[in-house]
PDB file of C-alpha atoms in Angstrom:
ATOM      1  CA  MET A 263      39.928 121.329  12.498  1.00 55.00           C
ATOM      2  CA  ALA A 264      42.789 119.347  14.016  1.00 56.00           C
ATOM      3  CA  ILE A 265      46.421 120.347  13.927  1.00 56.00           C
ATOM      4  CA  GLU A 266      48.888 117.536  13.379  1.00 51.00           C
ATOM      5  CA  ALA A 267      52.669 117.629  13.115  1.00 52.00           C
ATOM      6  CA  VAL A 268      54.038 116.629   9.743  1.00 47.00           C
ATOM      7  CA  TYR A 269      57.083 114.388   9.836  1.00 48.00           C
ATOM      8  CA  ARG A 270      58.301 111.339   8.021  1.00 49.00           C
ATOM      9  CA  ARG A 271      56.987 108.235   9.727  1.00 53.00           C
ATOM     10  CA  PRO A 272      59.220 105.185   9.792  1.00 53.00           C
ATOM     11  CA  ASN A 273      58.300 102.316   7.479  1.00 51.00           C
ATOM     12  CA  THR A 274      58.658  99.158   9.567  1.00 48.00           C
ATOM     13  CA  SER A 275      57.056  96.682   7.140  1.00 53.00           C
ATOM     14  CA  LYS A 276      59.111  96.962   3.977  1.00 58.00           C
ATOM     15  CA  PRO A 277      60.598  93.622   2.848  1.00 59.00           C
ATOM     16  CA  ALA A 278      64.192  93.446   1.682  1.00 59.00           C
ATOM     17  CA  PRO A 279      64.987  92.017  -1.752  1.00 65.00           C
ATOM     18  CA  GLY A 280      66.257  88.456  -1.537  1.00 72.00           C
ATOM     19  CA  HIS A 281      64.879  87.645   1.913  1.00 78.00           C
ATOM     20  CA  LYS A 282      62.775  84.481   2.060  1.00 90.00           C
ATOM     21  CA  ILE A 283      59.060  85.032   2.668  1.00 91.00           C
ATOM     22  CA  TYR A 284      57.404  82.165   4.549  1.00 94.00           C
ATOM     23  CA  PRO A 285      53.751  81.102   4.135  1.00 94.00           C
ATOM     24  CA  TYR A 286      51.041  82.258   6.543  1.00 92.00           C
ATOM     25  CA  LEU A 287      50.348  79.245   8.800  1.00 94.00           C
ATOM     26  CA  LEU A 288      47.642  80.604  11.116  1.00 91.00           C
ATOM     27  CA  ARG A 289      44.730  80.803   8.641  1.00 89.00           C
ATOM     28  CA  GLY A 290      42.019  78.437   9.850  1.00 90.00           C
ATOM     29  CA  LEU A 291      44.263  77.088  12.622  1.00 92.00           C
ATOM     30  CA  LYS A 292      42.559  76.668  15.988  1.00 93.00           C
ATOM     31  CA  ILE A 293      44.908  77.901  18.719  1.00 92.00           C
ATOM     32  CA  GLU A 294      43.917  76.015  21.880  1.00 91.00           C
ATOM     33  CA  ARG A 295      46.878  76.300  24.229  1.00 93.00           C
ATOM     34  CA  PRO A 296      49.477  78.853  25.280  1.00 93.00           C
ATOM     35  CA  ASP A 297      52.755  78.735  23.354  1.00 95.00           C
ATOM     36  CA  HIS A 298      51.111  77.157  20.327  1.00 97.00           C
ATOM     37  CA  ALA A 299      51.742  80.370  18.388  1.00 97.00           C
ATOM     38  CA  TRP A 300      53.473  83.643  19.121  1.00 97.00           C
ATOM     39  CA  ALA A 301      53.321  86.801  17.030  1.00 95.00           C
ATOM     40  CA  MET A 302      55.688  89.743  16.755  1.00 94.00           C
ATOM     41  CA  ASP A 303      55.468  93.206  15.290  1.00 91.00           C
ATOM     42  CA  ILE A 304      57.332  96.489  15.342  1.00 90.00           C
ATOM     43  CA  THR A 305      55.985  99.983  15.743  1.00 89.00           C
ATOM     44  CA  TYR A 306      57.374 103.297  16.840  1.00 88.00           C
ATOM     45  CA  SER A 307      56.616 105.776  19.574  1.00 89.00           C
ATOM     46  CA  PRO A 308      57.043 109.496  18.997  1.00 88.00           C
ATOM     47  CA  MET A 309      59.152 111.491  21.436  1.00 88.00           C
ATOM     48  CA  ARG A 310      59.664 115.246  21.709  1.00 88.00           C
ATOM     49  CA  ARG A 311      62.634 114.804  19.392  1.00 87.00           C
ATOM     50  CA  GLY A 312      62.484 111.809  17.081  1.00 87.00           C
ATOM     51  CA  PHE A 313      61.004 108.443  17.854  1.00 86.00           C
ATOM     52  CA  VAL A 314      61.863 105.067  19.340  1.00 89.00           C
ATOM     53  CA  TYR A 315      61.180 101.687  17.739  1.00 89.00           C
ATOM     54  CA  LEU A 316      59.287  99.106  19.801  1.00 89.00           C
ATOM     55  CA  ALA A 317      59.051  95.349  19.220  1.00 90.00           C
ATOM     56  CA  ALA A 318      56.689  93.045  21.095  1.00 92.00           C
ATOM     57  CA  VAL A 319      56.290  89.276  21.200  1.00 95.00           C
ATOM     58  CA  VAL A 320      52.730  88.197  22.044  1.00 94.00           C
ATOM     59  CA  ASP A 321      51.251  84.788  22.846  1.00 94.00           C
ATOM     60  CA  VAL A 322      48.399  84.439  20.328  1.00 93.00           C
ATOM     61  CA  LEU A 323      46.017  82.571  22.666  1.00 91.00           C
ATOM     62  CA  SER A 324      46.380  84.606  25.862  1.00 89.00           C
ATOM     63  CA  ARG A 325      47.353  87.914  24.140  1.00 89.00           C
ATOM     64  CA  ARG A 326      49.952  88.227  26.875  1.00 91.00           C
ATOM     65  CA  VAL A 327      52.949  90.379  25.982  1.00 92.00           C
ATOM     66  CA  LEU A 328      56.098  88.331  26.534  1.00 90.00           C
ATOM     67  CA  PRO A 329      59.085  90.669  26.087  1.00 80.00           C
ATOM     68  CA  ILE A 330      59.136  94.095  24.547  1.00 80.00           C
ATOM     69  CA  ALA A 331      62.297  95.694  23.195  1.00 83.00           C
ATOM     70  CA  SER A 332      63.036  99.291  22.281  1.00 82.00           C
ATOM     71  CA  ARG A 333      65.742 101.111  20.351  1.00 80.00           C
ATOM     72  CA  SER A 334      66.191 104.449  18.689  1.00 74.00           C
ATOM     73  CA  GLN A 335      68.012 102.744  15.803  1.00 72.00           C
ATOM     74  CA  GLY A 336      69.259  99.315  14.701  1.00 63.00           C
ATOM     75  CA  ARG A 337      65.886  97.613  14.316  1.00 68.00           C
ATOM     76  CA  ARG A 338      67.173  94.240  13.114  1.00 75.00           C
ATOM     77  CA  ARG A 339      69.362  93.500  16.133  1.00 85.00           C
ATOM     78  CA  PHE A 340      66.781  94.474  18.720  1.00 86.00           C
ATOM     79  CA  CYS A 341      64.211  92.185  17.052  1.00 91.00           C
ATOM     80  CA  VAL A 342      66.649  89.294  17.389  1.00 93.00           C
ATOM     81  CA  GLU A 343      67.260  90.216  21.036  1.00 91.00           C
ATOM     82  CA  ALA A 344      63.506  90.359  21.742  1.00 92.00           C
ATOM     83  CA  VAL A 345      62.860  86.898  20.307  1.00 95.00           C
ATOM     84  CA  GLN A 346      65.909  85.448  22.097  1.00 95.00           C
ATOM     85  CA  GLU A 347      64.648  86.892  25.384  1.00 93.00           C
ATOM     86  CA  ALA A 348      61.174  85.442  24.785  1.00 95.00           C
ATOM     87  CA  LEU A 349      62.620  82.001  24.072  1.00 97.00           C
ATOM     88  CA  ALA A 350      64.902  82.116  27.130  1.00 95.00           C
ATOM     89  CA  LYS A 351      62.158  83.232  29.535  1.00 94.00           C
ATOM     90  CA  HIS A 352      59.025  81.593  28.137  1.00 95.00           C
ATOM     91  CA  GLY A 353      60.041  78.447  26.256  1.00 95.00           C
ATOM     92  CA  ARG A 354      59.341  77.755  22.616  1.00 96.00           C
ATOM     93  CA  PRO A 355      56.172  78.139  20.541  1.00 98.00           C
ATOM     94  CA  GLU A 356      55.354  75.782  17.694  1.00 98.00           C
ATOM     95  CA  ILE A 357      54.680  78.688  15.307  1.00 98.00           C
ATOM     96  CA  PHE A 358      56.085  82.228  15.213  1.00 98.00           C
ATOM     97  CA  ASN A 359      54.142  84.763  13.106  1.00 95.00           C
ATOM     98  CA  THR A 360      55.456  88.103  11.825  1.00 93.00           C
ATOM     99  CA  ASP A 361      54.857  90.527   8.988  1.00 90.00           C
ATOM    100  CA  GLN A 362      57.235  90.775   6.030  1.00 89.00           C
ATOM    101  CA  GLY A 363      59.367  93.643   7.324  1.00 88.00           C
ATOM    102  CA  SER A 364      63.048  93.385   6.393  1.00 87.00           C
ATOM    103  CA  GLN A 365      64.191  93.078  10.011  1.00 89.00           C
ATOM    104  CA  LEU A 366      61.848  90.066  10.478  1.00 92.00           C
ATOM    105  CA  THR A 367      62.731  88.369   7.176  1.00 93.00           C
ATOM    106  CA  SER A 368      66.496  88.740   7.688  1.00 93.00           C
ATOM    107  CA  LEU A 369      68.607  85.599   8.011  1.00 94.00           C
ATOM    108  CA  GLU A 370      69.830  86.805  11.390  1.00 94.00           C
ATOM    109  CA  PHE A 371      66.225  86.795  12.671  1.00 95.00           C
ATOM    110  CA  THR A 372      64.831  83.716  10.904  1.00 96.00           C
ATOM    111  CA  ASP A 373      67.891  81.622  11.821  1.00 97.00           C
ATOM    112  CA  VAL A 374      67.074  82.111  15.527  1.00 97.00           C
ATOM    113  CA  LEU A 375      63.639  80.584  14.920  1.00 98.00           C
ATOM    114  CA  LEU A 376      64.859  77.815  12.619  1.00 98.00           C
ATOM    115  CA  ASP A 377      67.653  76.854  15.047  1.00 98.00           C
ATOM    116  CA  ALA A 378      64.985  76.507  17.771  1.00 98.00           C
ATOM    117  CA  LYS A 379      62.892  74.331  15.403  1.00 98.00           C
ATOM    118  CA  ILE A 380      60.008  76.813  15.299  1.00 98.00           C
ATOM    119  CA  ALA A 381      57.765  76.991  12.222  1.00 98.00           C
ATOM    120  CA  ILE A 382      57.884  80.476  10.704  1.00 98.00           C
ATOM    121  CA  SER A 383      54.659  82.117   9.552  1.00 96.00           C
ATOM    122  CA  MET A 384      54.460  85.452   7.744  1.00 93.00           C
ATOM    123  CA  ASP A 385      51.441  87.591   6.982  1.00 85.00           C
ATOM    124  CA  GLY A 386      50.391  88.125   3.423  1.00 76.00           C
ATOM    125  CA  LYS A 387      51.732  91.378   1.996  1.00 70.00           C
ATOM    126  CA  GLY A 388      49.421  94.185   3.092  1.00 60.00           C
ATOM    127  CA  ALA A 389      47.184  91.766   5.045  1.00 61.00           C
ATOM    128  CA  LEU A 390      46.817  93.712   8.293  1.00 60.00           C
ATOM    129  CA  ARG A 391      44.292  91.261   9.706  1.00 64.00           C
ATOM    130  CA  ASP A 392      46.785  88.393   9.611  1.00 65.00           C
ATOM    131  CA  ASN A 393      48.768  89.818  12.538  1.00 78.00           C
ATOM    132  CA  VAL A 394      45.816  91.415  14.295  1.00 83.00           C
ATOM    133  CA  PHE A 395      47.020  90.053  17.659  1.00 80.00           C
ATOM    134  CA  VAL A 396      49.946  92.451  17.800  1.00 88.00           C
ATOM    135  CA  GLU A 397      48.364  95.222  15.711  1.00 88.00           C
ATOM    136  CA  ARG A 398      45.569  95.493  18.292  1.00 89.00           C
ATOM    137  CA  LEU A 399      48.131  95.583  21.104  1.00 91.00           C
ATOM    138  CA  TRP A 400      49.981  98.480  19.465  1.00 91.00           C
ATOM    139  CA  ARG A 401      46.740 100.377  18.866  1.00 92.00           C
ATOM    140  CA  THR A 402      45.798  99.989  22.525  1.00 92.00           C
ATOM    141  CA  VAL A 403      49.268 100.992  23.763  1.00 93.00           C
ATOM    142  CA  LYS A 404      49.377 104.054  21.523  1.00 94.00           C
ATOM    143  CA  TYR A 405      45.898 105.360  22.324  1.00 94.00           C
ATOM    144  CA  GLU A 406      45.933 104.605  26.043  1.00 93.00           C
ATOM    145  CA  GLU A 407      49.571 105.425  26.816  1.00 94.00           C
ATOM    146  CA  VAL A 408      51.826 106.837  24.101  1.00 92.00           C
ATOM    147  CA  TYR A 409      49.596 109.560  22.632  1.00 92.00           C
ATOM    148  CA  LEU A 410      48.800 110.857  26.124  1.00 93.00           C
ATOM    149  CA  ARG A 411      52.469 111.560  26.864  1.00 89.00           C
ATOM    150  CA  ALA A 412      55.341 113.558  25.440  1.00 88.00           C
ATOM    151  CA  TYR A 413      58.404 111.429  26.162  1.00 92.00           C
ATOM    152  CA  ASN A 414      61.762 113.182  26.459  1.00 92.00           C
ATOM    153  CA  SER A 415      64.049 110.164  26.066  1.00 91.00           C
ATOM    154  CA  VAL A 416      64.254 106.525  25.068  1.00 89.00           C
ATOM    155  CA  SER A 417      64.627 105.487  28.725  1.00 91.00           C
ATOM    156  CA  GLU A 418      61.527 107.472  29.733  1.00 93.00           C
ATOM    157  CA  THR A 419      59.563 105.913  26.853  1.00 92.00           C
ATOM    158  CA  ARG A 420      60.765 102.437  27.796  1.00 90.00           C
ATOM    159  CA  ALA A 421      59.854 102.846  31.489  1.00 92.00           C
ATOM    160  CA  SER A 422      56.413 104.302  30.799  1.00 93.00           C
ATOM    161  CA  ILE A 423      55.451 101.623  28.285  1.00 92.00           C
ATOM    162  CA  ALA A 424      56.819  98.851  30.541  1.00 91.00           C
ATOM    163  CA  THR A 425      54.582 100.113  33.359  1.00 93.00           C
ATOM    164  CA  TYR A 426      51.587 100.187  31.032  1.00 93.00           C
ATOM    165  CA  LEU A 427      52.274  96.661  29.735  1.00 91.00           C
ATOM    166  CA  ALA A 428      52.507  95.304  33.292  1.00 90.00           C
ATOM    167  CA  PHE A 429      48.980  96.686  33.804  1.00 89.00           C
ATOM    168  CA  TYR A 430      47.913  95.239  30.427  1.00 90.00           C
ATOM    169  CA  ASN A 431      49.269  91.767  31.223  1.00 89.00           C
ATOM    170  CA  GLN A 432      47.517  91.628  34.602  1.00 86.00           C
ATOM    171  CA  GLY A 433      44.249  90.991  32.857  1.00 73.00           C
ATOM    172  CA  SER A 434      42.813  94.326  31.917  1.00 52.00           C
ATOM    173  CA  TYR A 435      43.154  93.442  28.246  1.00 56.00           C
ATOM    174  CA  ALA A 436      45.184  90.288  27.756  1.00 52.00           C
ATOM    175  CA  GLY A 437      43.081  87.247  27.006  1.00 49.00           C
ATOM    176  CA  LYS A 438      39.825  89.147  26.474  1.00 47.00           C
ATOM    177  CA  TRP A 439      39.883  89.415  22.689  1.00 42.00           C
ATOM    178  CA  VAL A 440      38.184  86.812  20.549  1.00 39.00           C
ATOM    179  CA  MET A 441      39.122  86.309  16.909  1.00 38.00           C
ATOM    180  CA  THR A 442      36.238  85.555  14.585  1.00 36.00           C
ATOM    181  CA  ASP A 443      36.266  84.920  10.859  1.00 37.00           C
TER     182      ASP A 443
END
C-alpha cells in the first residue's frame, strides 16, 4: 500500500471561453529538419510548500529542449517569455504546436506567434498523443529528477531542473525517440 499526499493539482490545460482554438497541423506531417515544428507544454513541479509551474519549448525533430521557464504564479506571462526567448535564441519554426490551455490560447501568446509569421497548431481537446513530444519530456523530467527531490524554493527547483535538462540535451535522451502511427 502506497501513501500519497492529497492536494489540489493545478489544471494547466483548461481553455478559456472566447479564445480561438487553432487546428492541429502535425497529423500526418513528416518533420524532416530542425525548426520545422516546435511544441510547448506546461506542467508543475511539487515543492515542500506549494508548486512551481514549468514551461518548455521543444524542437519536434531533435526533441531538444530550447528554453524552459518557471514561475510560482502568473502562467500566461511566463509562457510568452519562454516563446520570446526561444525565438530570440533559436530562430523561427514554421509551426508551433501547443495544447488548448488558456495561457497558450490567449491573444497575448498567440499574437507573438502570428507576429513572427508562425503557423499555430493546437492539439485536439483531450488528445494527449498530439503533443507527445513535450508530454514525454515532462514524464522523463518528473520521474528522473523531480520526484527524486524535495525542492525548498523556486530557485532551487529551477537550478536542479536546468542541470538535468543540460544533461538531457547532450544526447542522453534528445533525438532518440521515434514517433510511429
